[in-house]
C-alpha positions as a Markdown table, in Angstrom:
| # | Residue | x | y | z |
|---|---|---|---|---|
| 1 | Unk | 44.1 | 2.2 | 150.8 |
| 2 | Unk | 45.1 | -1.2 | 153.1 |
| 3 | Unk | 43.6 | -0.8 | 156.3 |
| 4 | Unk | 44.4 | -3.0 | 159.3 |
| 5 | Unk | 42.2 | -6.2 | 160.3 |
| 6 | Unk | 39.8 | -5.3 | 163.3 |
| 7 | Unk | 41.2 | -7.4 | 166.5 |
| 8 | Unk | 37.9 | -9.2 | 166.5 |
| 9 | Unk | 38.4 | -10.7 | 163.7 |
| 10 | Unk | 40.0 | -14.3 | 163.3 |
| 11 | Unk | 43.7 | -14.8 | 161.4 |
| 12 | Unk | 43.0 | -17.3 | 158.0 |
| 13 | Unk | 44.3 | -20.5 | 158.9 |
| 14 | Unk | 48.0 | -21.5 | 157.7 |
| 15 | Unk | 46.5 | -24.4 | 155.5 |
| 16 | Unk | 44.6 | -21.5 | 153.9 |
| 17 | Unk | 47.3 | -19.6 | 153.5 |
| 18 | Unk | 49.5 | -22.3 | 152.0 |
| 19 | Unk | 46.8 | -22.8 | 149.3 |
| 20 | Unk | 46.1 | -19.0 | 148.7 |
| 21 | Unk | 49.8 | -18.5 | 147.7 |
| 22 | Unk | 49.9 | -21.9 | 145.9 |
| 23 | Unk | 46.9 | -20.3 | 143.8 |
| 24 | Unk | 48.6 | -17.3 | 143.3 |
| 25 | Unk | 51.8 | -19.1 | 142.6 |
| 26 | Unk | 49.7 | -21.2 | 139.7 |
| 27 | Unk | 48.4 | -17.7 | 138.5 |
| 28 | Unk | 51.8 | -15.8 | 137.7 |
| 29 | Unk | 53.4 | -19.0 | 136.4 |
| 30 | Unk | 50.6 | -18.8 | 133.5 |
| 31 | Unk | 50.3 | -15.3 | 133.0 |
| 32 | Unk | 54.4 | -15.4 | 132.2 |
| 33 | Unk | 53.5 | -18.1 | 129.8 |
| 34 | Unk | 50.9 | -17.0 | 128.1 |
| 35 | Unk | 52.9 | -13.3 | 127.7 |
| 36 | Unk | 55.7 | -15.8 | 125.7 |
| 37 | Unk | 52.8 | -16.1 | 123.4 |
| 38 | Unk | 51.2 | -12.9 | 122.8 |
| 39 | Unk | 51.2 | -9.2 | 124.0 |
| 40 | Unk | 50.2 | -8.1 | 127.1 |
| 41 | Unk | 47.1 | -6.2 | 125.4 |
| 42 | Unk | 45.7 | -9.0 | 124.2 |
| 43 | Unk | 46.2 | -11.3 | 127.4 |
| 44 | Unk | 42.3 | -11.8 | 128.9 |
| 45 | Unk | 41.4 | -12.3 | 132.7 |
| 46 | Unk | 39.4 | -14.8 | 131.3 |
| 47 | Unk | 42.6 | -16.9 | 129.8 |
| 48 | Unk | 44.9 | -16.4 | 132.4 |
| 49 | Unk | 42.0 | -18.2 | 134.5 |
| 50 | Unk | 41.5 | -20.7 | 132.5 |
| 51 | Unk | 45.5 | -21.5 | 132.0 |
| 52 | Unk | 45.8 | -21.5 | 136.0 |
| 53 | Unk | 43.1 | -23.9 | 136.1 |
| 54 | Unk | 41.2 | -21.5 | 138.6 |
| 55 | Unk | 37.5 | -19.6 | 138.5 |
| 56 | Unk | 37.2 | -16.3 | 137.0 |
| 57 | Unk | 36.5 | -15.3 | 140.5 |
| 58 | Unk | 39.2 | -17.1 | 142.4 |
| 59 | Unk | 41.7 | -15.0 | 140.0 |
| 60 | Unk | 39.7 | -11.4 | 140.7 |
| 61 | Unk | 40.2 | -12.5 | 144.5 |
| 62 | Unk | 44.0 | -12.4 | 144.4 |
| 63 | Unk | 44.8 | -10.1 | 140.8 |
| 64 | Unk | 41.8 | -7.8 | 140.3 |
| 65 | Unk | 43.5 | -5.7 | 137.4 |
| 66 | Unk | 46.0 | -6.6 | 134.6 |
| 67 | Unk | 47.9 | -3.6 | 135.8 |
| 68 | Unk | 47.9 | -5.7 | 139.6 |
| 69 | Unk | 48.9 | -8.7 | 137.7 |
| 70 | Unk | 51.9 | -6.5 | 135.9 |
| 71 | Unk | 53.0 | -5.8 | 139.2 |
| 72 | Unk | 52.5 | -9.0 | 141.0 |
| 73 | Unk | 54.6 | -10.3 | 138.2 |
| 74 | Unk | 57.3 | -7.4 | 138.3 |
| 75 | Unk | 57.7 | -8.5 | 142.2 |
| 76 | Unk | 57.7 | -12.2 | 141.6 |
| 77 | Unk | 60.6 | -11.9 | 138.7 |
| 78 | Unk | 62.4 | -9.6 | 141.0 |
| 79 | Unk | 62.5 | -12.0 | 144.2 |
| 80 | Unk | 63.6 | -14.6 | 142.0 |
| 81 | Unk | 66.6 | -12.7 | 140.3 |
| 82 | Unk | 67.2 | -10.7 | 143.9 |
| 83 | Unk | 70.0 | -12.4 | 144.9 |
| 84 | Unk | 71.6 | -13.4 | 141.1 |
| 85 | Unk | 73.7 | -10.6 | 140.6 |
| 86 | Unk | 75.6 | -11.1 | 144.1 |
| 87 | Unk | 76.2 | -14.4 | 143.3 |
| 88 | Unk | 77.4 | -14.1 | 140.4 |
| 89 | Unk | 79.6 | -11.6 | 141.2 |
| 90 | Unk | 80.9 | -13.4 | 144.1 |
| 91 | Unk | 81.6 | -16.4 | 141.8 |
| 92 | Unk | 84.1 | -14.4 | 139.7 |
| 93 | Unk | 85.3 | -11.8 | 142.1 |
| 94 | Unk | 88.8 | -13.3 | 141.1 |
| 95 | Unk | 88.0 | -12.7 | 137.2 |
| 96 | Unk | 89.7 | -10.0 | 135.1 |
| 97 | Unk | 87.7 | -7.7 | 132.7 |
| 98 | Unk | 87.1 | -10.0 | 130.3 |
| 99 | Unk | 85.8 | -12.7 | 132.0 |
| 100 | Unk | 83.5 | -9.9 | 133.5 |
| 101 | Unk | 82.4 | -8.8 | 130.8 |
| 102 | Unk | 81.3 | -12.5 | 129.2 |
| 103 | Unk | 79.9 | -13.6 | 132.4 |
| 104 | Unk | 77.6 | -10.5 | 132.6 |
| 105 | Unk | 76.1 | -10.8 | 128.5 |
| 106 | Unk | 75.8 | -14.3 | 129.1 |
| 107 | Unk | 73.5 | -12.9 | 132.3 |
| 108 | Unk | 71.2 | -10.4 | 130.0 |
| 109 | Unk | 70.7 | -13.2 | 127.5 |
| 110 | Unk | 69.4 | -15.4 | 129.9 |
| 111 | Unk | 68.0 | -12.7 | 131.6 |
| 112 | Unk | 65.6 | -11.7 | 128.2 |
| 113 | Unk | 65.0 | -15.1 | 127.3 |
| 114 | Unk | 63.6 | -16.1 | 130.7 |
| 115 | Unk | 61.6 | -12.7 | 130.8 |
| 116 | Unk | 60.6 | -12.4 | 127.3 |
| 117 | Unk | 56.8 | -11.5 | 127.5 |
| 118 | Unk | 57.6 | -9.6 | 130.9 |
| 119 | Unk | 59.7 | -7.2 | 129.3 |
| 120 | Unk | 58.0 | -6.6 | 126.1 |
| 121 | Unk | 54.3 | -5.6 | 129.0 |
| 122 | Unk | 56.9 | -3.7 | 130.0 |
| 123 | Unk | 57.8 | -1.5 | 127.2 |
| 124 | Unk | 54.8 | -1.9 | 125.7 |
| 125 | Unk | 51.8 | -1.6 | 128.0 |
| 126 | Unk | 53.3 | -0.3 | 131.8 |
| 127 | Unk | 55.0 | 3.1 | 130.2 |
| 128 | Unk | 52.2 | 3.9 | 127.9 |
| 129 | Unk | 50.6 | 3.9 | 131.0 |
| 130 | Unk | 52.8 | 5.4 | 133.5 |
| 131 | Unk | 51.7 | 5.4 | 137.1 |
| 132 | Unk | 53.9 | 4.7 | 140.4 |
| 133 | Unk | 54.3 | 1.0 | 140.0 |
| 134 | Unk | 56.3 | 2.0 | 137.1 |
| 135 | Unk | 58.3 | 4.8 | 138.6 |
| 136 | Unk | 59.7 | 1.8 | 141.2 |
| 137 | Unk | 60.1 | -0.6 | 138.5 |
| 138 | Unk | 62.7 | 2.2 | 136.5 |
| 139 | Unk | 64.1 | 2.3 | 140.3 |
| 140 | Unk | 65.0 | -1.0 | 140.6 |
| 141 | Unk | 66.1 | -1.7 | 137.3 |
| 142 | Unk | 68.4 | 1.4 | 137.1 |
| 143 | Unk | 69.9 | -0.3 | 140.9 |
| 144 | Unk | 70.6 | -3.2 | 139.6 |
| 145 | Unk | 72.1 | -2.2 | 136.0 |
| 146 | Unk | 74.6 | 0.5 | 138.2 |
| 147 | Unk | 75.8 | -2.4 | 140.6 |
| 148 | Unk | 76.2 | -4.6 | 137.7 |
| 149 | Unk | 78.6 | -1.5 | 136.1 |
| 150 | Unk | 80.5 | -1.4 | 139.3 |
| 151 | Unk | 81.2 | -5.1 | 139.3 |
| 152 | Unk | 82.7 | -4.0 | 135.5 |
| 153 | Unk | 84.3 | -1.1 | 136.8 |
| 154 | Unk | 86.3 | -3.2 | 139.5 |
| 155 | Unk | 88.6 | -4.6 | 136.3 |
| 156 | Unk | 88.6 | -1.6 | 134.4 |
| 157 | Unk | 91.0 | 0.1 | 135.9 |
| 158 | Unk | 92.4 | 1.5 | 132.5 |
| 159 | Unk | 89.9 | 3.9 | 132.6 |
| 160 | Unk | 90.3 | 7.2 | 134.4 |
| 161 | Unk | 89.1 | 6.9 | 137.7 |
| 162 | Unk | 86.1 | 10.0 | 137.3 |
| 163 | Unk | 84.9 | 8.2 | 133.8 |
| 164 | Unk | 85.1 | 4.5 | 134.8 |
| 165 | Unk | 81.7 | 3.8 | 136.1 |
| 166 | Unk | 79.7 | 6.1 | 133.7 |
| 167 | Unk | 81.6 | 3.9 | 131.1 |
| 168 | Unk | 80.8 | 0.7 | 132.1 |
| 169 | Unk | 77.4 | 2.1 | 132.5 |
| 170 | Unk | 77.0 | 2.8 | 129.1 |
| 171 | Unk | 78.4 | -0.8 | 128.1 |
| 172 | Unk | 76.5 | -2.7 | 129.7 |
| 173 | Unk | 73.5 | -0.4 | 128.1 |
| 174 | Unk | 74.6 | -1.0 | 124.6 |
| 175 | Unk | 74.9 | -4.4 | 125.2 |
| 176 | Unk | 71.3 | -5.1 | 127.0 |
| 177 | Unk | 69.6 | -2.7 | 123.8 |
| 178 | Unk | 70.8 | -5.1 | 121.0 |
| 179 | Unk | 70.9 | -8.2 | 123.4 |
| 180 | Unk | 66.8 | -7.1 | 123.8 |
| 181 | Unk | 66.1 | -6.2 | 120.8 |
| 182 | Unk | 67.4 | -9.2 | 119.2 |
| 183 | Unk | 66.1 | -12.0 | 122.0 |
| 184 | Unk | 62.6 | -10.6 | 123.2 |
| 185 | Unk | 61.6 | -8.9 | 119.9 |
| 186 | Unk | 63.4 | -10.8 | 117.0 |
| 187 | Unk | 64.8 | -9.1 | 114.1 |
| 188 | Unk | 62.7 | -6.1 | 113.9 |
| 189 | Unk | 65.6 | -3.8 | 111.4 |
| 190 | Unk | 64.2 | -5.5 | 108.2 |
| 191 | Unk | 68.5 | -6.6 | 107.6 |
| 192 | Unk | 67.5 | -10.6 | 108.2 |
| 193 | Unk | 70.8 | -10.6 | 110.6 |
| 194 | Unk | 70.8 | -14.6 | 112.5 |
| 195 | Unk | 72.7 | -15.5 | 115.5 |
| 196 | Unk | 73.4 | -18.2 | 117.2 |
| 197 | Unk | 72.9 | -17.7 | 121.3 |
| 198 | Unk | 76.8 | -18.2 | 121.4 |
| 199 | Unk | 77.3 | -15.8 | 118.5 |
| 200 | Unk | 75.6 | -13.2 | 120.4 |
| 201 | Unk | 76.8 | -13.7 | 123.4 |
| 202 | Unk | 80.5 | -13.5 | 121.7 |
| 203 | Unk | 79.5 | -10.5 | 119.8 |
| 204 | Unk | 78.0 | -8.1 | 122.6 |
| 205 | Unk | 81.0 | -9.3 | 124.6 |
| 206 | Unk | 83.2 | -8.1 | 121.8 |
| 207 | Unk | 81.4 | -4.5 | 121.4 |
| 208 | Unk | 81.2 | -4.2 | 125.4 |
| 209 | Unk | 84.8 | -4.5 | 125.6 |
| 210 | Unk | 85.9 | -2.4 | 122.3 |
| 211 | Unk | 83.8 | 0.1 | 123.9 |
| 212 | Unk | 85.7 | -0.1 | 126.8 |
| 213 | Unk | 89.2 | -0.5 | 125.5 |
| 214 | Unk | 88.0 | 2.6 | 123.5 |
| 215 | Unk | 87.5 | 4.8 | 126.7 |
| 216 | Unk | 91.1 | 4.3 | 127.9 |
| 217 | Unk | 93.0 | 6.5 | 125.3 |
């Protein structure tokens, strides 16, 4: 429970401010490199301090849990991607399905690869252990993913009207599983498959799209 400073008490200066969030800044920036390198159950307070180049105590003073640090990071990566969607979308509101459709698994791959250790604390640590911070997380994520269908759906007009925006849903839900499963956790099916970053991009495009073209008849 936050409770509200007491009147008597004085604001922290601007400058310390401006240092606090640099600190904090310094913090995240490490934490989402070091969860490039390993898992997040194996990430240590005691690293991430030493990686920011902070005290053990200066990092308890802003993060003082890994499962605050999942969410200060879930809240940092979604600030920074807030606004990508719209602006992508306004960049190619003139494109036809197609376009759409490369423009958006061209997104997701450089969505995973940017967010590589994020996602994989995410599937492997935050719903293991469910708790609210990961109810909002599904919230947000299921937002953005339905208003990234809809920006499909706007070209798809060859699909009935009731069915068109479940079925770009599921598209663009195919296409994030094997774009994941191939660019944050490698080749996991044991087949030795090997793409290229343009050959997967091409080939989720391609299986978006069949998909699509399939739901018309």
């Amino acid at each position: 429970m936050v409770t509200s400073p007491k009147a008597t008490q004085p604001r922290p200066h601007a400058t310390c401010q401006d240092r606090s969030r640099r600190t904090l800044e310094r913090i995240l920036v490490a934490a989402e490199a070091l969860l490039q390198e390993r898992n997040f159950d194996e990430l240590t307070m005691v690293d991430l301090a030493k990686r920011a180049g902070c005290a053990v105590g200066t990092l308890y003073a802003r993060i003082p849990s890994k499962d605050s640090l999942l969410t200060c990071l879930y809240e940092r990566g979604q600030e920074l991607a807030r606004d990508v969607p719209a602006a992508v979308f306004e960049q190619h509101r003139n494109a036809a399905l197609e376009e759409r459709a490369q423009v958006v698994c061209r997104m997701i791959i450089q969505r995973c690869e940017a967010n590589r250790g994020i996602i994989r604390a995410t599937t492997e640590h935050l719903f293991r252990h469910p708790h609210e911070d990961a109810h909002g997380f599904r919230r947000q994520v299921t937002a953005t993913m339905k208003s990234i269908a809809a920006f499909l759906a706007e070209k798809a007009d060859r699909i009935p009207r009731a069915e068109r925006q479940k079925a770009c849903e599921f598209a663009l839900l195919a296409a994030f599983e094997v774009a994941q499963g191939r660019v944050v956790y490698g080749d996991r099916s044991g087949w030795r498959l090997r793409y290229s970053r343009k050959e997967l991009e091409q080939r989720i495009t391609l299986l978006m799209l069949s998909y699509l073209q399939a739901c018309t008849s």
